[in-house]
Coordinates of C-alpha atoms in Angstrom, one line a residue:
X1 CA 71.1 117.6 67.7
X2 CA 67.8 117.5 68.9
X3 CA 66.0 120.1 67.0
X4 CA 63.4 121.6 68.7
X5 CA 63.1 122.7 73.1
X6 CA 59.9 120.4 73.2
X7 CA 61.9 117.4 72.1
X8 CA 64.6 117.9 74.4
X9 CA 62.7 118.1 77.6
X10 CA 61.0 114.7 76.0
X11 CA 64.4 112.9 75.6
X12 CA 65.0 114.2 79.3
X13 CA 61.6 112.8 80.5
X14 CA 62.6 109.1 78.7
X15 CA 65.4 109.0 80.3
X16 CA 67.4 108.9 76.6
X17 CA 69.3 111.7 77.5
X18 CA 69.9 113.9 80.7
X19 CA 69.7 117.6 80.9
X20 CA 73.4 117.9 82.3
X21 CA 74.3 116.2 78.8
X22 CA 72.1 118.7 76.8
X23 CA 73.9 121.2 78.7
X24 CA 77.1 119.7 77.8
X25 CA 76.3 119.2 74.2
X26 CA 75.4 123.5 74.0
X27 CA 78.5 124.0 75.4
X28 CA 80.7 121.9 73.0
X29 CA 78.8 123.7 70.1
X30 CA 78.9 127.4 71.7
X31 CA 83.1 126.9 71.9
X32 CA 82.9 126.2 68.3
X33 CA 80.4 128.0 66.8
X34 CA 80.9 131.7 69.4
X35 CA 84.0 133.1 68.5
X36 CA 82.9 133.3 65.2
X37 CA 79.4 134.6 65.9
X38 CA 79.9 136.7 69.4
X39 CA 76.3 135.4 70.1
X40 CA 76.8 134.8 73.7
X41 CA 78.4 137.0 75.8
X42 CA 78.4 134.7 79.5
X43 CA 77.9 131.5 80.3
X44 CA 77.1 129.6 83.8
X45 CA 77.8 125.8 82.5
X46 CA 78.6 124.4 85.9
X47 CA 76.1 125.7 87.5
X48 CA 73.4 125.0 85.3
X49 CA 74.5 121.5 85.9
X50 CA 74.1 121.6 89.3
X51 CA 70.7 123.0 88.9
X52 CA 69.7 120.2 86.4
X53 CA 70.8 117.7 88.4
X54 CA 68.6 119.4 91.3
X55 CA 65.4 119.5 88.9
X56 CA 62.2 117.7 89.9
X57 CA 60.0 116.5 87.1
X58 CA 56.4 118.3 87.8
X59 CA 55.4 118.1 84.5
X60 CA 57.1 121.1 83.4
X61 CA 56.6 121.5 79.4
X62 CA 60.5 122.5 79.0
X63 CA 61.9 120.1 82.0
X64 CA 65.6 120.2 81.9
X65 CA 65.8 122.4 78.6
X66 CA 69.2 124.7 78.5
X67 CA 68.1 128.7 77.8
X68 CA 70.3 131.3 77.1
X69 CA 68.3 134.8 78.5
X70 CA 68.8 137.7 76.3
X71 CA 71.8 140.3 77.9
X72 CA 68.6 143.0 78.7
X73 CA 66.1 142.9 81.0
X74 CA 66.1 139.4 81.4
X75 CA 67.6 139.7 85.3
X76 CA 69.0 136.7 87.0
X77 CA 70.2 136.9 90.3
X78 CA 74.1 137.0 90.7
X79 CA 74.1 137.6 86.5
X80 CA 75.9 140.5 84.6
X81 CA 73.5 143.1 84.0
X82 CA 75.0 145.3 82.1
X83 CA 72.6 146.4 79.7
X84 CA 74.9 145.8 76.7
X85 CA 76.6 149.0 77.7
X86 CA 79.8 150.3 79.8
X87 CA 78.5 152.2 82.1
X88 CA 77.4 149.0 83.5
X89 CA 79.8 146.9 82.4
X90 CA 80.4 145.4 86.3
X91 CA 76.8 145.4 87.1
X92 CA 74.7 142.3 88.7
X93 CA 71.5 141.8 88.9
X94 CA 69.9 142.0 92.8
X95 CA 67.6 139.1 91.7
X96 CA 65.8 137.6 89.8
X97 CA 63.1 139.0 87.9
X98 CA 59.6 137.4 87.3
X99 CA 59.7 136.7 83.4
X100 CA 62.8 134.7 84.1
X101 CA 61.2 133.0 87.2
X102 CA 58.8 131.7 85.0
X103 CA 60.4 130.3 82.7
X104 CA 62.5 128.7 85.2
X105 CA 59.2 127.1 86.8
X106 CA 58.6 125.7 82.9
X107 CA 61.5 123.9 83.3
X108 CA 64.0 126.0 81.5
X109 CA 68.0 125.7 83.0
X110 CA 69.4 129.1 82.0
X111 CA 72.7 128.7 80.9
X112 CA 74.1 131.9 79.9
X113 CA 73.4 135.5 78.1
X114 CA 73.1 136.3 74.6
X115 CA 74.6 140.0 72.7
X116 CA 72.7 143.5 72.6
X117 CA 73.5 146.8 71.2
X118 CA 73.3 149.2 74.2
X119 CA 70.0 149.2 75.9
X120 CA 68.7 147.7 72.9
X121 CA 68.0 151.0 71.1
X122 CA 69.2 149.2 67.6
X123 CA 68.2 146.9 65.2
X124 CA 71.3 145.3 64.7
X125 CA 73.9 144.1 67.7
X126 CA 77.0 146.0 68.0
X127 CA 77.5 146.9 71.4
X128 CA 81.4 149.2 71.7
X129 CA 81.2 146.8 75.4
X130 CA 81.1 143.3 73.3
X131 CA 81.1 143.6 69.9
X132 CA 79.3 142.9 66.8
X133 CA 77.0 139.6 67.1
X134 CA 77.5 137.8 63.2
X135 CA 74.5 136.1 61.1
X136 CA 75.0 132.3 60.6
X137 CA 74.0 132.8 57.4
X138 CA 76.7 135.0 56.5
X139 CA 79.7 136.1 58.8
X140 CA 79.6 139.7 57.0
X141 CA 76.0 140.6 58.4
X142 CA 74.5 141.4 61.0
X143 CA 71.8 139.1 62.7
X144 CA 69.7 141.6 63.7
X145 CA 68.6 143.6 67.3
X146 CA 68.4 144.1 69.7
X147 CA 67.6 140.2 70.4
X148 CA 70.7 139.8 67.6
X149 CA 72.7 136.8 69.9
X150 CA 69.8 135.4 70.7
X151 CA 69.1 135.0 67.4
X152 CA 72.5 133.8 66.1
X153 CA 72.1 130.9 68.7
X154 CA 69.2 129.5 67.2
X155 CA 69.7 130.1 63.8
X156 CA 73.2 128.2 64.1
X157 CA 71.6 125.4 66.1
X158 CA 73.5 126.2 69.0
X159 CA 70.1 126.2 70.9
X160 CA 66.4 125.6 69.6
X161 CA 65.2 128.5 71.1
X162 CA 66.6 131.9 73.0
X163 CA 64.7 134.4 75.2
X164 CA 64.8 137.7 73.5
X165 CA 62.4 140.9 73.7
X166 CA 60.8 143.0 71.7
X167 CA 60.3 147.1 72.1
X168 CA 60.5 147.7 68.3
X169 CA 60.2 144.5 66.6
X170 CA 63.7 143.5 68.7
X171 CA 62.2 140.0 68.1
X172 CA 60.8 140.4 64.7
X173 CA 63.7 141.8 63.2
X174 CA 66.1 139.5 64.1
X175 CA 64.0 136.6 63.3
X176 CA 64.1 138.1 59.5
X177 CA 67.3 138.9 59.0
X178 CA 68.0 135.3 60.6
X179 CA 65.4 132.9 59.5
X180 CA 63.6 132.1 62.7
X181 CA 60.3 132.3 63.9
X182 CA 59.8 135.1 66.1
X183 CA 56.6 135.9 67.8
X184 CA 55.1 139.1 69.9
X185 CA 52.8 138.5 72.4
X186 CA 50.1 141.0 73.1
X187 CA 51.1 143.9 75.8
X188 CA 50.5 142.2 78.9
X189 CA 50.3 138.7 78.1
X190 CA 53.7 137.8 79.6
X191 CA 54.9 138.1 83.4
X192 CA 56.5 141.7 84.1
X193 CA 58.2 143.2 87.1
X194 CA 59.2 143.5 90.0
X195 CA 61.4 145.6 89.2
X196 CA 60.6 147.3 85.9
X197 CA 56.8 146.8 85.4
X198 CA 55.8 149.3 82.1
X199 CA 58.8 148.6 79.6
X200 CA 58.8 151.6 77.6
X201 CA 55.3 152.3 78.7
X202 CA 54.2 149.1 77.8
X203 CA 55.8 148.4 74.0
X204 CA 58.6 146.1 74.8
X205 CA 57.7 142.9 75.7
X206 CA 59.6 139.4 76.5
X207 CA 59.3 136.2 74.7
X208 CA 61.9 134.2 72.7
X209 CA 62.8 133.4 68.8
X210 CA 61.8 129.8 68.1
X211 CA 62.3 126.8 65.3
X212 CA 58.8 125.8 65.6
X213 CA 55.4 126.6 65.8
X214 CA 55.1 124.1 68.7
X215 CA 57.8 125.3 70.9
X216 CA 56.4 129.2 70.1
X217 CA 52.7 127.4 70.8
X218 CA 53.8 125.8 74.3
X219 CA 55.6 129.0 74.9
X220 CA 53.0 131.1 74.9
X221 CA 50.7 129.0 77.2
X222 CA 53.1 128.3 79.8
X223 CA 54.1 132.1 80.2
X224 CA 50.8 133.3 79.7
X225 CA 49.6 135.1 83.2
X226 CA 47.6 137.9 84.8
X227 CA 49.0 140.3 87.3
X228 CA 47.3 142.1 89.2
X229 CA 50.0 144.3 90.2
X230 CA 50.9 145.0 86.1
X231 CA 49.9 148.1 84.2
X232 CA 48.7 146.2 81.6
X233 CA 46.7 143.4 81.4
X234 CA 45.7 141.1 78.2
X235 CA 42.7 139.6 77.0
X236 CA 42.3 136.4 78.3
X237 CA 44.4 134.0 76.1
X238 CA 42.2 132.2 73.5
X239 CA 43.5 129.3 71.6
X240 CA 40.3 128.4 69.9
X241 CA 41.3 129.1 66.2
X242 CA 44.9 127.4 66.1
X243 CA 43.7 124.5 64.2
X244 CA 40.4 126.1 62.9
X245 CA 40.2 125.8 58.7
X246 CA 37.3 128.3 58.2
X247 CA 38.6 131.3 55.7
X248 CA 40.3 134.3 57.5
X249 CA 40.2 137.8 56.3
X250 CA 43.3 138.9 55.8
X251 CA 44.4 142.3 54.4
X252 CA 48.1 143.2 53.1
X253 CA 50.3 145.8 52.3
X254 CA 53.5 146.7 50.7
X255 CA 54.0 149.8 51.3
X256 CA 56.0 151.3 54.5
X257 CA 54.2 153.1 57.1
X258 CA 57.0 156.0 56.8
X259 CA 57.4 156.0 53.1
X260 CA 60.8 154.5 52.6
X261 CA 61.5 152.1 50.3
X262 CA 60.7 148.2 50.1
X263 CA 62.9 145.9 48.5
X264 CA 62.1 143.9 46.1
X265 CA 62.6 140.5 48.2
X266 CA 60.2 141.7 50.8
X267 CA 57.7 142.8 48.2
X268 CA 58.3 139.0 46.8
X269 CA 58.0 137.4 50.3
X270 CA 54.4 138.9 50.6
X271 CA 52.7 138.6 47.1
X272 CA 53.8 134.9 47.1
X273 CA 52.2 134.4 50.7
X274 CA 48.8 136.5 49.0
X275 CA 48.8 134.2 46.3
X276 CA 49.6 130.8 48.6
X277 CA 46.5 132.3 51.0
X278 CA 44.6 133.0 48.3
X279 CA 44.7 129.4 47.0
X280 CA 43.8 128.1 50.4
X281 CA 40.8 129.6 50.2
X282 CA 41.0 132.6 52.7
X283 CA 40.1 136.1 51.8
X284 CA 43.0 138.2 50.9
X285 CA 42.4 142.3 49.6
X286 CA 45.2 144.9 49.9
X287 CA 44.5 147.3 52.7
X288 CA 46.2 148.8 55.7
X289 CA 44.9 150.9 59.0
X290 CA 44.5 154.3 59.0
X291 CA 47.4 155.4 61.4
X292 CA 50.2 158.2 60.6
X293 CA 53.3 155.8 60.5
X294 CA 56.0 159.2 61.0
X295 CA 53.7 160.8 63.6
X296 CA 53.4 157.3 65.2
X297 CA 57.5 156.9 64.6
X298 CA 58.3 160.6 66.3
X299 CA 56.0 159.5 69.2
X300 CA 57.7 156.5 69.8
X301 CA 61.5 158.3 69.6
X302 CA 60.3 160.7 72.3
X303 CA 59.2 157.8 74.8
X304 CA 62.5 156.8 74.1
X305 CA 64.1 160.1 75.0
X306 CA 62.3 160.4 78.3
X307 CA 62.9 156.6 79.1
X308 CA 66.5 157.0 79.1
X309 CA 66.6 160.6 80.6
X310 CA 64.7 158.3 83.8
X311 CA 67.1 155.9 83.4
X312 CA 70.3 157.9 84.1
X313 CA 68.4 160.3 86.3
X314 CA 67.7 156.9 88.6
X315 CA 71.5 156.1 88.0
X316 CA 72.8 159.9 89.5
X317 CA 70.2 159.8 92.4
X318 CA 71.7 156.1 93.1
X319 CA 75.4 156.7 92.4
X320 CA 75.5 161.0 93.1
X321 CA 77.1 160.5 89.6
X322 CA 76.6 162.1 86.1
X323 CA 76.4 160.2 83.4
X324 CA 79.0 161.8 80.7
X325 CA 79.5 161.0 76.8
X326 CA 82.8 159.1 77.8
X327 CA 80.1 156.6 79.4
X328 CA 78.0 155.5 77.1
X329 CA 77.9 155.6 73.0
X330 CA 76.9 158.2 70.7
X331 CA 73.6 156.9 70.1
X332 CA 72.7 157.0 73.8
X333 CA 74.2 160.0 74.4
X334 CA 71.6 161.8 71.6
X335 CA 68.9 160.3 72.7
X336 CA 69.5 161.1 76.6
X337 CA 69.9 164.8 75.6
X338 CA 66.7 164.7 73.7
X339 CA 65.3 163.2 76.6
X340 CA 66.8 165.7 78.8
X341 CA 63.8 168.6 77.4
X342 CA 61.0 166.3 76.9
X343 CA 58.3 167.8 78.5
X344 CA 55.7 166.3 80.6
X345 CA 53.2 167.2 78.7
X346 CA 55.3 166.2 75.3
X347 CA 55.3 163.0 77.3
X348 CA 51.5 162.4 78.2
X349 CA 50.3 163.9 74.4
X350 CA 52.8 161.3 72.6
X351 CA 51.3 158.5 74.1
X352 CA 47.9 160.0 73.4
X353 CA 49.0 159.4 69.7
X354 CA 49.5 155.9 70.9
X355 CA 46.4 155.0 71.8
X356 CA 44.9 156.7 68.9
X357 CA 46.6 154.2 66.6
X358 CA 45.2 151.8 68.8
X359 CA 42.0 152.5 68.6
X360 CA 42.5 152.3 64.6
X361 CA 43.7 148.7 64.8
X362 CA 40.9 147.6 66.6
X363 CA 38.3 149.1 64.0
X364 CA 41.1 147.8 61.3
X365 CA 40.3 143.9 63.1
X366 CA 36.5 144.4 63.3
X367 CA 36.6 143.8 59.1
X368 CA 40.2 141.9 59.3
X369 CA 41.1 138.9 60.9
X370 CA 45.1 139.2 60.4
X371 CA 47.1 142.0 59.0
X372 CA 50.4 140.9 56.0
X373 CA 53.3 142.8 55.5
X374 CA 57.2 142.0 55.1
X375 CA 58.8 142.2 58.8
X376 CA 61.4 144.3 57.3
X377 CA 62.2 145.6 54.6
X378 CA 65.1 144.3 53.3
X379 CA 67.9 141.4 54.5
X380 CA 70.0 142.5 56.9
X381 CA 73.0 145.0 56.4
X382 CA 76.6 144.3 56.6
X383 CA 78.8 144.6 59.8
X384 CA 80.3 147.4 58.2
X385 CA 77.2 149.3 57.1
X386 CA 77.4 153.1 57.4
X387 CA 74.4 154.0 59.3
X388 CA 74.9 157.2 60.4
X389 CA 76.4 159.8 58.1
X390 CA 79.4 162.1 58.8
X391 CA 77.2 164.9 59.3
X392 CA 74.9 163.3 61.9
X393 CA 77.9 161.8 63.8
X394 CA 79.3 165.4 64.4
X395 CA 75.5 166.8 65.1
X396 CA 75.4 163.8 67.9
X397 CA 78.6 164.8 69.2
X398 CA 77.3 168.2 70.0
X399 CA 74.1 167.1 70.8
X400 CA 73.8 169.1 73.9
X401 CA 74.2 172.0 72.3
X402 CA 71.1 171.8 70.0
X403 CA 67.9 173.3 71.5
X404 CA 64.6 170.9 71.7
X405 CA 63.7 170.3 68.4
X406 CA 66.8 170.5 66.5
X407 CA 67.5 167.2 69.3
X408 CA 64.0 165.7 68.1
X409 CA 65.1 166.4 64.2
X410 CA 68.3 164.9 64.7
X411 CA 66.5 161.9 66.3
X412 CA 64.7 160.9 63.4
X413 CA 67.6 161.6 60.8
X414 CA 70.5 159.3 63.0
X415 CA 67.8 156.8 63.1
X416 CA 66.3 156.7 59.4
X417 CA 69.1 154.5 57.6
X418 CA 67.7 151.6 60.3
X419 CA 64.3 152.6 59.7
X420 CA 64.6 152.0 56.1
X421 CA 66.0 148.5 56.8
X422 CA 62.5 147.6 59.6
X423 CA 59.3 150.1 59.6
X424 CA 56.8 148.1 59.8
X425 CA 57.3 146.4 63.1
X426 CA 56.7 149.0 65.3
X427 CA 53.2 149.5 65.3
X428 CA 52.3 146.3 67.1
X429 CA 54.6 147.6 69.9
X430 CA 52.7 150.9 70.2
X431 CA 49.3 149.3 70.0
X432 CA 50.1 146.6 72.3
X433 CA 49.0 144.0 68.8
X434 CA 50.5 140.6 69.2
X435 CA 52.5 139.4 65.4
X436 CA 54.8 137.3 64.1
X437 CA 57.6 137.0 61.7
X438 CA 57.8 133.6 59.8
X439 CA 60.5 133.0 57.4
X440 CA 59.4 132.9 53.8
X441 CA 62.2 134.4 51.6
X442 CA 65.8 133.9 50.7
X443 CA 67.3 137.0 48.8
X444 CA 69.4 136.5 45.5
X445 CA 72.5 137.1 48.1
X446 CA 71.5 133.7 49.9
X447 CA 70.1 136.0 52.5
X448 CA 66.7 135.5 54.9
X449 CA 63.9 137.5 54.7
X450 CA 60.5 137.2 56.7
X451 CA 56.8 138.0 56.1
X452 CA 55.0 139.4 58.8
X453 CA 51.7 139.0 60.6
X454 CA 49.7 140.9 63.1
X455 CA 46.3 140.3 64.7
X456 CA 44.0 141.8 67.2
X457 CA 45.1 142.1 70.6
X458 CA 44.5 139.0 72.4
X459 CA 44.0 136.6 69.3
X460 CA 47.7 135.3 69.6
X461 CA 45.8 131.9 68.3
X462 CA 45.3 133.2 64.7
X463 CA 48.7 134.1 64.7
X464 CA 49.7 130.3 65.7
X465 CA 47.0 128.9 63.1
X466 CA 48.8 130.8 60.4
X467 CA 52.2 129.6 61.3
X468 CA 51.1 126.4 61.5
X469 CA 49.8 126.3 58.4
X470 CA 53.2 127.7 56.5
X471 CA 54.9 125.4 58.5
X472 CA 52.6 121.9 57.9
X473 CA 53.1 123.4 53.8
X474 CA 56.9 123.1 54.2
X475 CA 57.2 126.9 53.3
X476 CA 59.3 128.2 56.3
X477 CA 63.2 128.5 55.3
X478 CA 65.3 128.1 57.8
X479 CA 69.2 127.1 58.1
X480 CA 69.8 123.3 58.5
X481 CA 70.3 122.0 62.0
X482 CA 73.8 119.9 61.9
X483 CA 73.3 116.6 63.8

């Protein structure tokens, strides 16, 4: 196994391997390692080899690398696109999108699609349309979501790296629960559109969940872009401090933005990466930003709501169909009805709070260079995890029935037993801050567990000079590649 996307698309270059046998080789290992993971959910073997065999050498930092694209928002002509969910379960994308393009023109062959919950509203990947995706470091968890195949590939060294997104910390989470490396550009650093252009007004973002800081590093620069044509736009990418050794500032936290509780392990994680910083020589002090995590959290569940009251309202106009509870899961279902009365102005002053939170990071950067917390809060939960009582499964079922802010209430309590498990990766999403999870911690369960960092917008380098760094000191933990 060659362990890392950069070294593939080297062995291609010299000729010791070709990308049809890479192919090949991700196939014999996907039928397997897949029916015990569910991590892919469609495969295009064949004609990935045709288009390998096509490929022209151009320099391309990836040339002839296999890719599996995440199952959501990642559209491929001719693909599924189903969203993870029934109602679209015979769906194909029209085309191809333009993140995709681009990582085609980096020399990517995409081979397949990896597992989602539906419309990646979770943070684990249990879709009722494929089934649970499994943790390679234990069968009875979960690896994560919504980017959970994608990150069962990896970890299992099925593939060195996956395409995933990340609206929540879809990238982030997994990459804890998993052991990966799993970095969040900042909002508008990567190529968006044509077809969908904001991503829930601008917090979900592509990228991938990685091995290495070099294939996250090479990564970044090759997708890195301006259009003109996007909403948002990032700071020009600087890569100035990736292998800078002056001292950073860097404050830390604890404690979660919505008050629930931390787990020991993640508590662990981050005081052992405060004292290894410390010992380098940077500057470490416990602080956070000033930002209300639960008004920031309500905020983001109404953008949610009025996202996917668009959504299906695009499907009816399209189709002259309703979309009913038989269609689509519980979950969905609430958070469409929610959606269903959000006003307008509910709309424009929720992401008013937004940009308030914002503007609190960037005054938070002027005194701190890099921001340390655990990416979640504990490892991840079983399969089998309740996470949703009784009494909030029958409230969703009659969901309909509740009047505005009984739907908003209800919300918050069906999605609090996740939240416990992830709040502190949202933030970046709503204030557009690029971070990274890097995995630091194994649980007394044998379990991962990853520390998190997250920088101003636009200074994606310090994120890649502190990975680096854990990485160089051999303190990333990671499941062995089998040759």
């Amino acid at each position: 196994m060659i362990s890392s996307a950069l070294a593939q698309a080297a062995a291609v270059r010299a000729g010791t391997v070709t990308s049809g046998d890479l192919i090949d080789m991700t196939a014999k290992k996907l039928t397997t390692r897949n029916l015990q993971l569910n991590a892919v959910t469609w495969t295009r073997f064949d004609a990935a080899k045709h288009e390998a065999a096509a490929l022209t050498d151009t320099g391309q930092p990836f040339f002839g690398v296999p890719l599996f694209l995440k199952g959501l928002g990642q559209s491929l002509a001719c693909a599924p696109e189903t969203g993870g969910s029934r109602l679209f379960k015979n769906a194909k994308a029209t085309r191809t999108n333009n993140f995709v393009q681009a990582l085609q023109r980096l020399g990517f062959i995409i081979v397949g699609q990896s597992n989602v919950p539906e419309f990646g509203f979770k943070n684990i990947t249990d879709a009722a349309l494929y089934g649970p995706a499994r943790n390679p470091w234990n069968l009875a968890y979960s690896p994560g979501g919504s980017s959970g195949g994608a990150a069962a590939l990896v970890a299992a060294g099925i593939s060195p790296l996956a395409a995933g997104s990340d609206g929540g910390g879809s990238i982030r989470i997994p990459a804890s629960f998993s052991g990966l490396i799993g970095l969040k550009p900042t909002r508008g650093r990567v190529p968006t559109g044509p077809d969908e252009w904001r991503g829930w007004q601008g917090a979900s973002i592509n990228f991938a969940l990685t091995r290495t800081m070099a294939d996250t590093e090479a990564l970044l620069r090759g997708l890195a872009t301006t259009q003109l044509a996007a909403p948002f736009i990032a700071p020009p990418l600087r890569l100035d401090q990736v292998n800078d050794t002056r001292p950073l500032r860097i404050a830390y936290t604890t404690q979660s933005p919505v008050g629930t509780p931390v787990s020991s392990t993640a508590i662990t994680a981050v005081e052992k990466a405060v004292d290894a910083l410390r010992a380098a020589g940077h500057t470490v002090t416990e602080a956070a930003p000033d930002v209300d995590g639960v008004a920031l959290m309500q905020a983001y569940y109404l953008m949610n709501g009025g996202e996917t009251a668009a959504m299906f309202q695009a499907y009816t106009d399209q189709t002259g169909r309703t979309v009913t509870p038989n269609d689509i899961e519980l979950i969905t279902w609430a958070i469409y009805q929610a959606g269903l009365h959000t006003t307008a102005a509910d709309y424009s002053r929720s992401l008013g709070i937004w940009d308030r939170a914002a503007e609190a990071y960037s005054r938070f950067h002027e005194t701190y260079d890099l921001l340390l917390t655990p990416t979640t809060a504990k490892t991840a939960p079983r399969i089998d995890a309740a996470l949703q009582s009784p009494a909030i499964i029958e409230k969703m079922h009659h969901a309909a029935e509740l009047d505005p802010s009984e739907q908003q209430t209800l919300i918050w309590d069906l999605f609090e037993p996740s939240l416990t498990y992830s709040p502190f990766t949202q933030q970046a999403n709503l204030t557009g801050a690029p971070a990274i999870s890097l995995p630091t911690a194994i649980s007394d369960e044998g379990l991962p567990l990853g520390i998190q960092f997250t920088a101003a917008k636009g200074r994606e380098d310090q994120l890649l000079r502190i990975g680096y760094w854990f990485e160089q000191h051999h303190l990333l933990k990671m499941l062995p590649v089998a040759e």
